Amino acid sequence: WTPPNVSIPLLDLVDTIFQLKQRGWL
């Protein structure tokens, strides 16, 4: 279990990294 104020930004960060990998930036 994680507090909402921590889980939301974390999921957003993971989504951002995933998009960067799709674009071949990482």
GROMACS .gro file of N, CA and C in nm:
model
   78
    1TRP      N    1   0.085  -0.120   0.000
    1TRP     CA    2   0.000   0.000   0.000
    1TRP      C    3   0.087   0.124   0.000
    2THR      N    4   0.047   0.223  -0.083
    2THR     CA    5   0.122   0.349  -0.087
    2THR      C    6   0.024   0.464  -0.085
    3PRO      N    7   0.061   0.573  -0.018
    3PRO     CA    8  -0.025   0.691  -0.012
    3PRO      C    9  -0.051   0.744  -0.152
    4PRO      N   10  -0.173   0.794  -0.178
    4PRO     CA   11  -0.209   0.846  -0.311
    4PRO      C   12  -0.113   0.954  -0.359
    5ASN      N   13  -0.066   1.039  -0.267
    5ASN     CA   14   0.022   1.149  -0.308
    5ASN      C   15   0.159   1.099  -0.350
    6VAL      N   16   0.185   0.969  -0.327
    6VAL     CA   17   0.313   0.910  -0.369
    6VAL      C   18   0.291   0.821  -0.491
    7SER      N   19   0.182   0.746  -0.490
    7SER     CA   20   0.158   0.649  -0.597
    7SER      C   21   0.126   0.718  -0.729
    8ILE      N   22   0.052   0.829  -0.724
    8ILE     CA   23   0.013   0.897  -0.847
    8ILE      C   24   0.135   0.950  -0.923
    9PRO      N   25   0.222   1.029  -0.859
    9PRO     CA   26   0.342   1.078  -0.930
    9PRO      C   27   0.431   0.963  -0.976
   10LEU      N   28   0.435   0.856  -0.899
   10LEU     CA   29   0.520   0.742  -0.934
   10LEU      C   30   0.469   0.677  -1.062
   11LEU      N   31   0.337   0.657  -1.070
   11LEU     CA   32   0.280   0.598  -1.190
   11LEU      C   33   0.301   0.689  -1.309
   12ASP      N   34   0.292   0.820  -1.286
   12ASP     CA   35   0.312   0.917  -1.394
   12ASP      C   36   0.456   0.912  -1.443
   13LEU      N   37   0.549   0.895  -1.350
   13LEU     CA   38   0.691   0.888  -1.386
   13LEU      C   39   0.718   0.762  -1.469
   14VAL      N   40   0.660   0.650  -1.426
   14VAL     CA   41   0.678   0.525  -1.499
   14VAL      C   42   0.621   0.537  -1.640
   15ASP      N   43   0.504   0.602  -1.651
   15ASP     CA   44   0.441   0.619  -1.782
   15ASP      C   45   0.529   0.706  -1.872
   16THR      N   46   0.588   0.810  -1.813
   16THR     CA   47   0.675   0.899  -1.891
   16THR      C   48   0.798   0.825  -1.941
   17ILE      N   49   0.860   0.746  -1.854
   17ILE     CA   50   0.978   0.668  -1.893
   17ILE      C   51   0.942   0.569  -2.003
   18PHE      N   52   0.824   0.508  -1.992
   18PHE     CA   53   0.781   0.411  -2.093
   18PHE      C   54   0.767   0.478  -2.229
   19GLN      N   55   0.712   0.600  -2.231
   19GLN     CA   56   0.695   0.673  -2.356
   19GLN      C   57   0.831   0.710  -2.415
   20LEU      N   58   0.924   0.749  -2.329
   20LEU     CA   59   1.058   0.785  -2.376
   20LEU      C   60   1.126   0.664  -2.440
   21LYS      N   61   1.106   0.546  -2.381
   21LYS     CA   62   1.167   0.425  -2.435
   21LYS      C   63   1.105   0.392  -2.570
   22GLN      N   64   0.974   0.415  -2.584
   22GLN     CA   65   0.908   0.387  -2.711
   22GLN      C   66   0.963   0.477  -2.821
   23ARG      N   67   0.998   0.599  -2.785
   23ARG     CA   68   1.050   0.694  -2.884
   23ARG      C   69   1.198   0.671  -2.911
   24GLY      N   70   1.259   0.582  -2.832
   24GLY     CA   71   1.399   0.549  -2.853
   24GLY      C   72   1.494   0.650  -2.791
   25TRP      N   73   1.445   0.726  -2.692
   25TRP     CA   74   1.530   0.828  -2.628
   25TRP      C   75   1.618   0.765  -2.521
   26LEU      N   76   1.574   0.648  -2.471
   26LEU     CA   77   1.653   0.585  -2.365
   26LEU      C   78   1.708   0.451  -2.416
   0.00000   0.00000   0.00000
